[in-house]
Coordinates of N, CA and C and ligand atoms in Angstrom, one line a residue:
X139 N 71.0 330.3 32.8 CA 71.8 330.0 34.0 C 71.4 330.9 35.2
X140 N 71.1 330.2 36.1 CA 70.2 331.1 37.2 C 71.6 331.3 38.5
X141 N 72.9 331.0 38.2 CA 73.9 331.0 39.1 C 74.5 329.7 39.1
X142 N 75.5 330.1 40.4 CA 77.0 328.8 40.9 C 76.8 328.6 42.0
X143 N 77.0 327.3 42.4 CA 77.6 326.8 43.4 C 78.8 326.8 43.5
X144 N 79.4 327.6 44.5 CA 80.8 327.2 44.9 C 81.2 325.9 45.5
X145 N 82.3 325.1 45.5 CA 82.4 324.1 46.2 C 84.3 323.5 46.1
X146 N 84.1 324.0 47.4 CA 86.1 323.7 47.8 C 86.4 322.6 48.8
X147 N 87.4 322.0 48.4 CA 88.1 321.0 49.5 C 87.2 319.7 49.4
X148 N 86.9 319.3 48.8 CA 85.7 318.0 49.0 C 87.1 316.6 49.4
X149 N 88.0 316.8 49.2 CA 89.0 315.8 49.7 C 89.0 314.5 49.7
X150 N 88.4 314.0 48.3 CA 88.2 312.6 48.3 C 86.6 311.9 49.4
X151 N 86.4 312.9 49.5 CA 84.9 313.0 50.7 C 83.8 312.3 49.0
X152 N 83.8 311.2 48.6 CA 82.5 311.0 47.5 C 81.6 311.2 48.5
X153 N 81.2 310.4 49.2 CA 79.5 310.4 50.1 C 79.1 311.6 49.7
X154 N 79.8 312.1 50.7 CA 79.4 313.8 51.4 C 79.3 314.8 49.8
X155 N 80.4 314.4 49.3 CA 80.0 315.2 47.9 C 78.5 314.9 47.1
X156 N 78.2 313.5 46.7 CA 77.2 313.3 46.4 C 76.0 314.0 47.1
X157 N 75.9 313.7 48.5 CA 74.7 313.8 49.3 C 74.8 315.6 49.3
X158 N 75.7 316.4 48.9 CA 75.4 317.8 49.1 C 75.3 317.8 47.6
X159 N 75.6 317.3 46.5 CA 75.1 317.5 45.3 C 73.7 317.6 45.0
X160 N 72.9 316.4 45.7 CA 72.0 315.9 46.3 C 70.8 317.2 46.7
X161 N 71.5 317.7 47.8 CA 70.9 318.7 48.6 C 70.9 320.2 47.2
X162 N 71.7 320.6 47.0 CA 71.8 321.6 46.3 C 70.5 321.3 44.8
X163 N 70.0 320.4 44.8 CA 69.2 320.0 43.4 C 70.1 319.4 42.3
X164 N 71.3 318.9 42.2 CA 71.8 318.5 41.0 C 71.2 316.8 41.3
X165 N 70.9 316.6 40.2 CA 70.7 315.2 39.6 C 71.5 314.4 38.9
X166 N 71.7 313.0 39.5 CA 72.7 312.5 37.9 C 71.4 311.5 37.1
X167 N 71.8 312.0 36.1 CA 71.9 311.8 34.7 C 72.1 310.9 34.0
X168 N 72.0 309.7 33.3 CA 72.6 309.1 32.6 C 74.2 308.9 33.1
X169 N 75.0 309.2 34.4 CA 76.2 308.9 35.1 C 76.2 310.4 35.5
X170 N 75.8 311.4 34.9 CA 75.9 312.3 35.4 C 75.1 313.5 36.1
X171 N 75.7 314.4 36.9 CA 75.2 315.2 38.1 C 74.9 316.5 37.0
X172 N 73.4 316.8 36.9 CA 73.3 318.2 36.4 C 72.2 318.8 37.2
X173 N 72.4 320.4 37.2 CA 71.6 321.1 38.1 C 70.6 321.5 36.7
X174 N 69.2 321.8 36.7 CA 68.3 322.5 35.6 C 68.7 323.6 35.3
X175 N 69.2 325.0 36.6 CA 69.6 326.4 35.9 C 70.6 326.7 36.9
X176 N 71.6 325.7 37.4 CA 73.0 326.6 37.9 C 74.1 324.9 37.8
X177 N 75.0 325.9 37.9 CA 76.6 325.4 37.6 C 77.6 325.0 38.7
X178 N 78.2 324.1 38.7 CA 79.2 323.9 40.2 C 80.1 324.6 39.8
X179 N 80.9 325.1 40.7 CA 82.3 325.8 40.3 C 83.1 324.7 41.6
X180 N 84.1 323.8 41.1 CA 84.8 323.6 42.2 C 86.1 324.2 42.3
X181 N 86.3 324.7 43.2 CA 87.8 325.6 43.3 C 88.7 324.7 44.3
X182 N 88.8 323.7 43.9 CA 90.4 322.8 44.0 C 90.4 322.1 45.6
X183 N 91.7 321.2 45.3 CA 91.5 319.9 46.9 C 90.2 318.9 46.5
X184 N 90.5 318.3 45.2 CA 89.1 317.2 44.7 C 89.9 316.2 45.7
X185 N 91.9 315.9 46.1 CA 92.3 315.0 46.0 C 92.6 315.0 47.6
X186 N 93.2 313.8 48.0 CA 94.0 313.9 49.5 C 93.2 313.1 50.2
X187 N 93.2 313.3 51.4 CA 92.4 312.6 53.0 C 91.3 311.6 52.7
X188 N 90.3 311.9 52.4 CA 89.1 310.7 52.0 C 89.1 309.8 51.2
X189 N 88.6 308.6 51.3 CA 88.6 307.4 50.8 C 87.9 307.3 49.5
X190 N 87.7 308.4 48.8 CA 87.1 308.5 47.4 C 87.3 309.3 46.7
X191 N 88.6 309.1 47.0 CA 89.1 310.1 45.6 C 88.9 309.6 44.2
X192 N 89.0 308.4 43.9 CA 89.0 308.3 42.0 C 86.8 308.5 41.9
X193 N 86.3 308.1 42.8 CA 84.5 308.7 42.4 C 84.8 310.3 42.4
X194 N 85.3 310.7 43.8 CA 85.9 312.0 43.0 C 85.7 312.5 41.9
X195 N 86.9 312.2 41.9 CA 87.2 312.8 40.2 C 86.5 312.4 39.1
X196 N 85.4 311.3 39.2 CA 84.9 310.4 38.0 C 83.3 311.4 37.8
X197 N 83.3 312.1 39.4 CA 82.3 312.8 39.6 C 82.2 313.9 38.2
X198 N 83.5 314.8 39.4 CA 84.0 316.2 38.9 C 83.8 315.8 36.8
X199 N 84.8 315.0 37.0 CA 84.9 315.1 35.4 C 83.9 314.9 34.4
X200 N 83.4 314.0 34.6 CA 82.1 313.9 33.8 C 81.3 315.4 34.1
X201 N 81.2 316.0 35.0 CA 79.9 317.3 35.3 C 80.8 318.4 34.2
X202 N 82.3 318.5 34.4 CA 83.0 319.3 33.9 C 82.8 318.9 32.4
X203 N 83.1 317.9 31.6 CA 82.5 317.4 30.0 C 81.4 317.8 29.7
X204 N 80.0 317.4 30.8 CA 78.8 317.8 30.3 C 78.0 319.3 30.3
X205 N 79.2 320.5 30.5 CA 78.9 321.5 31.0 C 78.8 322.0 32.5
X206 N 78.1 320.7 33.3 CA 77.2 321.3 34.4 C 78.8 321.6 35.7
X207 N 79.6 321.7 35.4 CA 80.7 322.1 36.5 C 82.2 322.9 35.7
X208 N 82.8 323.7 36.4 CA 84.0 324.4 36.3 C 84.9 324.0 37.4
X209 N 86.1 323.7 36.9 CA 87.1 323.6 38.0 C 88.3 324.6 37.4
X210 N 88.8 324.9 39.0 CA 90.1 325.6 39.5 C 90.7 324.6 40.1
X211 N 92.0 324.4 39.7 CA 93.4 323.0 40.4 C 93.3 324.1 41.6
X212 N 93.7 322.7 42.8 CA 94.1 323.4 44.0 C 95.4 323.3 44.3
X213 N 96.1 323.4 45.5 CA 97.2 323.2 45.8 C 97.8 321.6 45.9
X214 N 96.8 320.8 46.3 CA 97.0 319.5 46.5 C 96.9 319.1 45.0
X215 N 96.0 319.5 44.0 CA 96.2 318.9 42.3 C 97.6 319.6 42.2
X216 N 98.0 320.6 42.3 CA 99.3 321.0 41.9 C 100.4 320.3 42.4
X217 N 100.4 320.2 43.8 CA 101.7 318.9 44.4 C 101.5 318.0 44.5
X218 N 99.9 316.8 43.6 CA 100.2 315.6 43.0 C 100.5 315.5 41.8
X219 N 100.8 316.8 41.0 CA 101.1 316.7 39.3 C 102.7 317.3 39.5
X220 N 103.4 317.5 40.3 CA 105.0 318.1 40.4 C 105.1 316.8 41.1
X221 N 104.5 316.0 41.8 CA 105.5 315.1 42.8 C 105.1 313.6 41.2
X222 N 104.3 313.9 40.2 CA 104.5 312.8 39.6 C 105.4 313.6 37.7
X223 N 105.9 314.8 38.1 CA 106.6 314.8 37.2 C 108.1 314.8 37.3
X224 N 108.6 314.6 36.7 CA 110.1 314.5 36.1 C 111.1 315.8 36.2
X225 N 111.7 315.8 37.2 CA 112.8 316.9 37.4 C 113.9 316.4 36.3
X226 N 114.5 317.4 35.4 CA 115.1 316.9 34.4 C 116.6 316.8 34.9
Ligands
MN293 MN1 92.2 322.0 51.2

């Protein structure tokens, strides 16, 4: 592993996520985005403002199963998972 990419706030942004995936050398794969010798780290806000949030996440998640990504919840994952849970 030759290093990380950091990568914050992508905000339902797919294009732009893709095309900087793109740019940084990750390739997909068989559906998925892998770099040859570094790792995404995304540190949270996958969700909110942009018009592609579920590629989003279909991104993130698969890279995260296949190794090639790490995530950190952001503030927006955290107050879409309290605004869909159950105050007792
Ligand atoms: Mn943000």
């Amino acid at each position: 592993m030759d290093g990380y990419d950091i990568i914050g706030d992508v905000h339902g942004c797919a294009t732009q996520l893709e095309a900087l995936l793109d740019k940084l050398g990750y390739r997909a794969a068989a559906g998925e985005y892998r770099h040859p010798s570094r790792q995404a780290i995304f540190v949270g806000d996958l969700i909110d403002r942009g018009d592609g949030q579920l590629r989003v996440l279909e991104i993130v998640k698969s890279m995260v199963e296949a190794g090639s990504a790490k995530i950190v919840m952001g503030n927006h994952e955290f107050n879409a998972l309290a605004y869909h849970t159950e105050w007792p």
